[in-house]
Tab-separated table of C-alpha atoms and ligand atoms in Angstrom:
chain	number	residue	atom	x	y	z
O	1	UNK	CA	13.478	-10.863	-7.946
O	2	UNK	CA	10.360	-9.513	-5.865
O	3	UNK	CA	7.412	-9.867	-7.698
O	4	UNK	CA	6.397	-6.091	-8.205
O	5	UNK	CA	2.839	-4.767	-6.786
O	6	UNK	CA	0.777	-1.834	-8.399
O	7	UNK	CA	-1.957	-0.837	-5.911
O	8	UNK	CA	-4.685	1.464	-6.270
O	9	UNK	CA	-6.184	2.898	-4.132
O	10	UNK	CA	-9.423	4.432	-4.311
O	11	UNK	CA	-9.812	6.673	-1.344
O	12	UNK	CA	-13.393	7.846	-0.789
O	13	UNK	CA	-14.078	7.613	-4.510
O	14	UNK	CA	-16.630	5.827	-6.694
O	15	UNK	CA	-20.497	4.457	-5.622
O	16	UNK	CA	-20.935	0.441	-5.234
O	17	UNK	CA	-22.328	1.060	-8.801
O	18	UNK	CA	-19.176	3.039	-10.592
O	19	UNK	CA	-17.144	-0.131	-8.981
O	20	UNK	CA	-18.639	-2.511	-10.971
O	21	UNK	CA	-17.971	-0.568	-14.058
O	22	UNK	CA	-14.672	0.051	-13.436
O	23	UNK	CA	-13.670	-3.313	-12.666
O	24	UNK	CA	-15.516	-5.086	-16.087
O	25	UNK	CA	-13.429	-1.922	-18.260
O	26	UNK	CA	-10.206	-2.608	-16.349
O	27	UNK	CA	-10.261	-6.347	-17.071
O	28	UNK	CA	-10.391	-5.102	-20.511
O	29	UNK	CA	-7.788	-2.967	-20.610
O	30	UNK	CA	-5.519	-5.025	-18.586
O	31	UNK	CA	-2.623	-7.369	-20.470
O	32	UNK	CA	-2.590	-10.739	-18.735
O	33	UNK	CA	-0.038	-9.261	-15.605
O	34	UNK	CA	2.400	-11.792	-16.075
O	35	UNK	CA	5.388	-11.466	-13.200
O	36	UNK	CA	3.140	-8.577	-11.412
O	37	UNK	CA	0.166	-8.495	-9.178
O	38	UNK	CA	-2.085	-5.574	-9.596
O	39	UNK	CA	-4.394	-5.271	-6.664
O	40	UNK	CA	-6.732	-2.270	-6.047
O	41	UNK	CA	-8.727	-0.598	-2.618
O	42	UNK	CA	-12.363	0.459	-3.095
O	43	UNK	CA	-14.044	2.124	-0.003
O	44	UNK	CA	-15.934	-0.049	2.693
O	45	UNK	CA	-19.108	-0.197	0.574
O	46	UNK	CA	-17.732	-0.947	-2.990
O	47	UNK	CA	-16.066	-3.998	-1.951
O	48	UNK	CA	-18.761	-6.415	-3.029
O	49	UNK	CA	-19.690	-4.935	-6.161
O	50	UNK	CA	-15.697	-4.766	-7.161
O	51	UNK	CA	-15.750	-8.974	-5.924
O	52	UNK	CA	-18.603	-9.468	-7.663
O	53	UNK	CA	-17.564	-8.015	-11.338
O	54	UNK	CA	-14.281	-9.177	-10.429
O	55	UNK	CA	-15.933	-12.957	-10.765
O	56	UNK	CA	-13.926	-16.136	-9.234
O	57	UNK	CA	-11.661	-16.157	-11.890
O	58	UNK	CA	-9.683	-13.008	-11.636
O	59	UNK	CA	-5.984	-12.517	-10.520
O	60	UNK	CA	-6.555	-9.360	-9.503
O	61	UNK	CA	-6.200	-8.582	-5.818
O	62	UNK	CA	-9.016	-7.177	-3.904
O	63	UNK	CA	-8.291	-5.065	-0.852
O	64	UNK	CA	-9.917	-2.992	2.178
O	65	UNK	CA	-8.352	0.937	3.029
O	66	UNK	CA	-8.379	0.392	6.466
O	67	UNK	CA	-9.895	-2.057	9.521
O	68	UNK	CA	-10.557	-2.203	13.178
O	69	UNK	CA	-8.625	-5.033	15.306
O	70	UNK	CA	-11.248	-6.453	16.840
O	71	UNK	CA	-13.155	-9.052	14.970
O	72	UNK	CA	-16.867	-8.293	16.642
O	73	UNK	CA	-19.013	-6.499	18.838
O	74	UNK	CA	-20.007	-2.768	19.604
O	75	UNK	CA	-17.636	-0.748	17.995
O	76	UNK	CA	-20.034	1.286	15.608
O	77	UNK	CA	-18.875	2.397	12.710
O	78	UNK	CA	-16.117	-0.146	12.717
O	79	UNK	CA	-15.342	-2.830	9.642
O	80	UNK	CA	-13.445	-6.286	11.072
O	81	UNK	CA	-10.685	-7.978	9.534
O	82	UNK	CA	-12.918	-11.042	9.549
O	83	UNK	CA	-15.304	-9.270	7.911
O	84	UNK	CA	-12.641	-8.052	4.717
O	85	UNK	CA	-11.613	-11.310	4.270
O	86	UNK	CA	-15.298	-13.175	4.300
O	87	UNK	CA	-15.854	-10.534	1.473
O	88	UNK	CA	-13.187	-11.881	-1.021
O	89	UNK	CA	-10.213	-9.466	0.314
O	90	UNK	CA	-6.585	-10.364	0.575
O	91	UNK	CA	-4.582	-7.089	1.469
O	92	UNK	CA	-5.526	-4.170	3.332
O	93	UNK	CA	-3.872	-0.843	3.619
O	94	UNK	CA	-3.084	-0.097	7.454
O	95	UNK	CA	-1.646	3.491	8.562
O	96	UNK	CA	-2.393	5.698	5.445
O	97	UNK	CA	-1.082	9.593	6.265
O	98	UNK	CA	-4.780	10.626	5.702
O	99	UNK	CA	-5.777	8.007	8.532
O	100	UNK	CA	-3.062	9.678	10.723
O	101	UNK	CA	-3.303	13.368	9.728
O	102	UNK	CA	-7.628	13.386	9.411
O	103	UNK	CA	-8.714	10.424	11.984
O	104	UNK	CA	-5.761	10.398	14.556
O	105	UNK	CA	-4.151	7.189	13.956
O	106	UNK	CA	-1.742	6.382	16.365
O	107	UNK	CA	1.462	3.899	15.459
O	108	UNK	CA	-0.132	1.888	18.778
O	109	UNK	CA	-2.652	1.421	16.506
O	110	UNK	CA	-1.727	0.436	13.315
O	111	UNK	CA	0.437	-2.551	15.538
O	112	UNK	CA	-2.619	-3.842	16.371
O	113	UNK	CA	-4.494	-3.286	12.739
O	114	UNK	CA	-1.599	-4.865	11.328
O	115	UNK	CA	-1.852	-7.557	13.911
O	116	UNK	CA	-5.624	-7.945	13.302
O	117	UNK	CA	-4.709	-8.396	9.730
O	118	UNK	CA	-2.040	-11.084	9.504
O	119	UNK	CA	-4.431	-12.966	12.042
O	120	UNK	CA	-7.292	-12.908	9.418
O	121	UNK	CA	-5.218	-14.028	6.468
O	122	UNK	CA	-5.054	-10.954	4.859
O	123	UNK	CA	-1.913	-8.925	3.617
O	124	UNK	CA	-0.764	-5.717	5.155
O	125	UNK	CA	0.801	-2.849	3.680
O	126	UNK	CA	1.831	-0.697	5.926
O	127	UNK	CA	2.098	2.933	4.766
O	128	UNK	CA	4.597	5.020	6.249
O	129	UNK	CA	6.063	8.543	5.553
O	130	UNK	CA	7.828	12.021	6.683
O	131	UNK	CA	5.897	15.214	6.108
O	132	UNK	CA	7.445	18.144	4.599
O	133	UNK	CA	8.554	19.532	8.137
O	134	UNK	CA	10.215	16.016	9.176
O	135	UNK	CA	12.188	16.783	5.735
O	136	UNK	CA	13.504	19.610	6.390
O	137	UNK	CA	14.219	19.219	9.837
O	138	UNK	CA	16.368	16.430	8.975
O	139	UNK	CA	13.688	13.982	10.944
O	140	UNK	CA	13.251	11.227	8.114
O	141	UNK	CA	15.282	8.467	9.423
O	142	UNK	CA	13.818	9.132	12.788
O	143	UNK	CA	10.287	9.084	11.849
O	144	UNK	CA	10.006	6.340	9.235
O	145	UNK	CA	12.012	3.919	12.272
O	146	UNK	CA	9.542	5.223	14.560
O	147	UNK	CA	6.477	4.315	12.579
O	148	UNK	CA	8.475	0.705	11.497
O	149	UNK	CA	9.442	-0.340	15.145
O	150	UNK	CA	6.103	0.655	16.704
O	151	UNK	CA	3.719	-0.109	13.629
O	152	UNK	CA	5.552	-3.639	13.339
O	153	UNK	CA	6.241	-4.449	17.362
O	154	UNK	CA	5.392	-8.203	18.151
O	155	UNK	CA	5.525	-9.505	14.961
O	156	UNK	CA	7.520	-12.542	13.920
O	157	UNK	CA	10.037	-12.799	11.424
O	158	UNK	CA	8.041	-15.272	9.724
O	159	UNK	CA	5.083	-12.708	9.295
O	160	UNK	CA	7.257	-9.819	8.271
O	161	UNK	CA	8.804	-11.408	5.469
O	162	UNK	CA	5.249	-11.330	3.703
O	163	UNK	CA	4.309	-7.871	4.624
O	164	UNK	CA	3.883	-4.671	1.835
O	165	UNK	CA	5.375	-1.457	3.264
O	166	UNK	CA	4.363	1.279	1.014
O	167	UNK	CA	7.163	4.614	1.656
O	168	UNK	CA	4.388	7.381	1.030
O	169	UNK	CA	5.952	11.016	1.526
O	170	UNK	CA	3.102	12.760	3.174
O	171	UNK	CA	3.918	15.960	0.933
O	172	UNK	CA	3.870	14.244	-1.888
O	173	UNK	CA	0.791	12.956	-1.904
O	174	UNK	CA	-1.796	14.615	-4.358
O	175	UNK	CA	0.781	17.076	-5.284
O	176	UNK	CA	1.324	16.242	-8.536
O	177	UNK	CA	5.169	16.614	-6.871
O	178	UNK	CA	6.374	12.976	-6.395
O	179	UNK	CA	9.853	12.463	-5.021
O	180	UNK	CA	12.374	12.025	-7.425
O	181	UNK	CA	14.028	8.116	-7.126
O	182	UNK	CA	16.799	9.942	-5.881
O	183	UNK	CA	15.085	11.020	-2.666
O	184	UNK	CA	13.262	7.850	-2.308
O	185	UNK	CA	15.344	5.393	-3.169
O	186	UNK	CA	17.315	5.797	0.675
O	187	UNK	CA	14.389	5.620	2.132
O	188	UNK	CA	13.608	2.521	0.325
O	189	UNK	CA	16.843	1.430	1.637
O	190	UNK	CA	16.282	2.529	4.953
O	191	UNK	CA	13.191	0.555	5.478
O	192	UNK	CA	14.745	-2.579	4.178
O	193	UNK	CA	17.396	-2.565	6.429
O	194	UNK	CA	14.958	-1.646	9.624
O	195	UNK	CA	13.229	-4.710	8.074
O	196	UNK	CA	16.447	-6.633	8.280
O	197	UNK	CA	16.917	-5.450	12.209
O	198	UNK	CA	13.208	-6.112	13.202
O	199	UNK	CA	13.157	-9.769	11.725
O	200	UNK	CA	16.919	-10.690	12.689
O	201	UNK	CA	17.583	-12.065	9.471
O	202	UNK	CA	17.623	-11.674	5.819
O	203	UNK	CA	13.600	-11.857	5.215
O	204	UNK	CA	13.331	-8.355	4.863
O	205	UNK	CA	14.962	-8.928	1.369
O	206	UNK	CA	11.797	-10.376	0.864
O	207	UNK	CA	9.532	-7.764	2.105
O	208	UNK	CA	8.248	-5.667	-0.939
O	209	UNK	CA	8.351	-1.858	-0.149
O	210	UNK	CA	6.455	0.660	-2.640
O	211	UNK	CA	6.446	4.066	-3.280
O	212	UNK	CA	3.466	6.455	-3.076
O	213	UNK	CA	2.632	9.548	-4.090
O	214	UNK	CA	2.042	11.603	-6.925
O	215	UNK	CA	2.470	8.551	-9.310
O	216	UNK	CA	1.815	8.661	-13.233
O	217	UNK	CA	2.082	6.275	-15.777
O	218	UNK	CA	4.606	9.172	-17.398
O	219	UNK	CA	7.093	8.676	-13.716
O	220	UNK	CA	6.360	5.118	-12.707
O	221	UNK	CA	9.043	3.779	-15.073
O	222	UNK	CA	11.189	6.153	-13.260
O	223	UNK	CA	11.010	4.679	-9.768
O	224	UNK	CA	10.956	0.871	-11.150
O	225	UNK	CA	14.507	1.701	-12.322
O	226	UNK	CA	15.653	1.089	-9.025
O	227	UNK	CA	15.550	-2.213	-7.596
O	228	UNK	CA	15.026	-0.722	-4.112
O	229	UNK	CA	11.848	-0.140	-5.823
O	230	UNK	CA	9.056	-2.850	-5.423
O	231	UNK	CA	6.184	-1.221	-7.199
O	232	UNK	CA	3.820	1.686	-6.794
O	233	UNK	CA	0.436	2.905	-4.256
O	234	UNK	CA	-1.134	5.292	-6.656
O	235	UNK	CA	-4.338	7.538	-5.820
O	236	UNK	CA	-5.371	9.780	-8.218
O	237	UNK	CA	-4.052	8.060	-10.780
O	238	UNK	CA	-5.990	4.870	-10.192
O	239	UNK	CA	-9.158	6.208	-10.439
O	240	UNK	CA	-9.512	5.914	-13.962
O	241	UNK	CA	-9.661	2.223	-15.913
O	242	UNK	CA	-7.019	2.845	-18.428
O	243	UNK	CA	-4.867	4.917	-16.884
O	244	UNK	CA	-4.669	2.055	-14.097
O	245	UNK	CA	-4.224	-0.851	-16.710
O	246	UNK	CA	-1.199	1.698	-18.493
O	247	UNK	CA	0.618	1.778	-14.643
O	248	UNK	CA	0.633	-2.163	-14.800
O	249	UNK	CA	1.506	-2.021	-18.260
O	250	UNK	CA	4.976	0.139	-17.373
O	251	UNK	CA	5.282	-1.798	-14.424
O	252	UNK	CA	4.962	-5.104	-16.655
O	253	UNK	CA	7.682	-3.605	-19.192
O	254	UNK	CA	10.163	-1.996	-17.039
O	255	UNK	CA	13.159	-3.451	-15.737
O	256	UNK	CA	14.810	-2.110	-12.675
O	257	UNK	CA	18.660	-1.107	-13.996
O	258	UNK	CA	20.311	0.050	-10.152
O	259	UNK	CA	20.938	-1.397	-7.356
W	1	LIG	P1	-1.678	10.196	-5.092
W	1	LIG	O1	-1.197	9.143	-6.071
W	1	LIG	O2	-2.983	10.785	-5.485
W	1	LIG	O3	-0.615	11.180	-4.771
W	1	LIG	O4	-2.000	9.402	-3.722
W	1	LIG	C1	-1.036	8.554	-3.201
W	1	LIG	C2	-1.640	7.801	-2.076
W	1	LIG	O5	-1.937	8.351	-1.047
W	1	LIG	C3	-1.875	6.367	-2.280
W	1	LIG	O6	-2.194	5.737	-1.082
């Protein structure tokens, strides 16, 4: 079985200072995540203090929201991939629907973010989704193999096989409506079996896919029923220590029961 992956991520939420706080009461709360990892996504600037409270010791994953594919040089504003990963980083989220609906970002773009990544040693997870309109224009298949094919063009098999992709429904995302599993879990299937295609092989058995959006600790056992179902990317409900450490606690006592 997959190892399952709860992910937080932060968004533009808590100071350098709130970071550190969070991290020494999550450690607290947290059960030693055996058979899980639990990984979490401060903004640019809370990255340090998270490593530093984090200490050397930790099995928690640290990761970035976003990155720029070049490794130096004047892009201002800009955070390298070389840069995540000198500051204790190991994933980073590439292709959120808030990068693509607020900032622009293209699928030519998250290729080469996701590109950028896997060169720096640092995990990907690609977020794709429909919006509501996609939905009911019958445009999900098409989109989420769009953003796949292009997000993921160039890469070999070999790479793919370790990638995250998260399946976040755009209108589901700080809703409070998730999808039900029974609207996500074809998607879920969906994506594994572009996976399949893109790497010509079997590795995208390994690839873990997540859902996103609108998750709870109360509906999080709900979509790790499935086994299509590798784990969660929460936002809201990350935000606050315990509520975090309960996901990974559901996700630590829930077995999937479908296929
Ligand atoms: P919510 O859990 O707040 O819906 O956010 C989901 C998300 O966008 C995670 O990346």
């Amino acid at each position: 079985m997959r190892t399952r992956y709860i992910i937080g991520n932060w968004k533009m939420n808590k100071t350098a200072t709130e970071a550190g706080a969070f991290v020494r009461r999550l450690m607290q709360e947290l059960p030693a995540s055996d058979g899980i990892q639990v990984g979490f996504a401060p903004p640019f600037t809370a990255l340090h203090a998270a490593r530093e409270a984090l200490g050397s010791t930790s099995t928690l994953l640290l990761g970035a929201q976003d990155l720029y594919w070049e490794e130096k040089g004047a892009f201002t504003g800009e955070v390298s991939g070389t840069m995540l990963k000198d500051l204790g980083c190991r994933f980073v989220l590439v292709g959120h629907s808030e990068r693509r609906q607020y900032f622009g970002e293209q699928d030519s773009w998250t290729n080469k973010k996701v590109l950028a990544a896997l060169r720096n040693g640092l995990q990907p997870v690609l977020c794709v989704g429909e919006t509501l309109q996609d939905r009911e224009s019958d445009q999900i298949d098409l989109v989420i193999q769009r953003q796949l094919r292009a997000g993921l063009a160039g890469i070999e098999a070999q790479s793919l096989e370790t990638m995250v992709i998260a399946y976040e429904p755009v209108w589901a995302i700080g809703t409070g409506r998730a999808a039900s599993p029974e609207q996500a879990v074809p998607v879920h299937r969906l994506i594994r079996g572009t996976m399949n295609e893109l790497s010509g092989s079997e590795a995208g058995q390994r690839v873990r896919i997540l859902y996103g959006g609108s998750v709870t600790p109360h509906n999080l056992a709900d979509f790790l029923a499935s086994e299509e179902i590798d784990g969660a990317l929460v936002g809201g409900a990350c935000l606050d220590p315990v509520s975090f450490a309960t996901l990974a606690k559901v996700a630590i006592g829930s077995k999937p029961t479908t296929a």
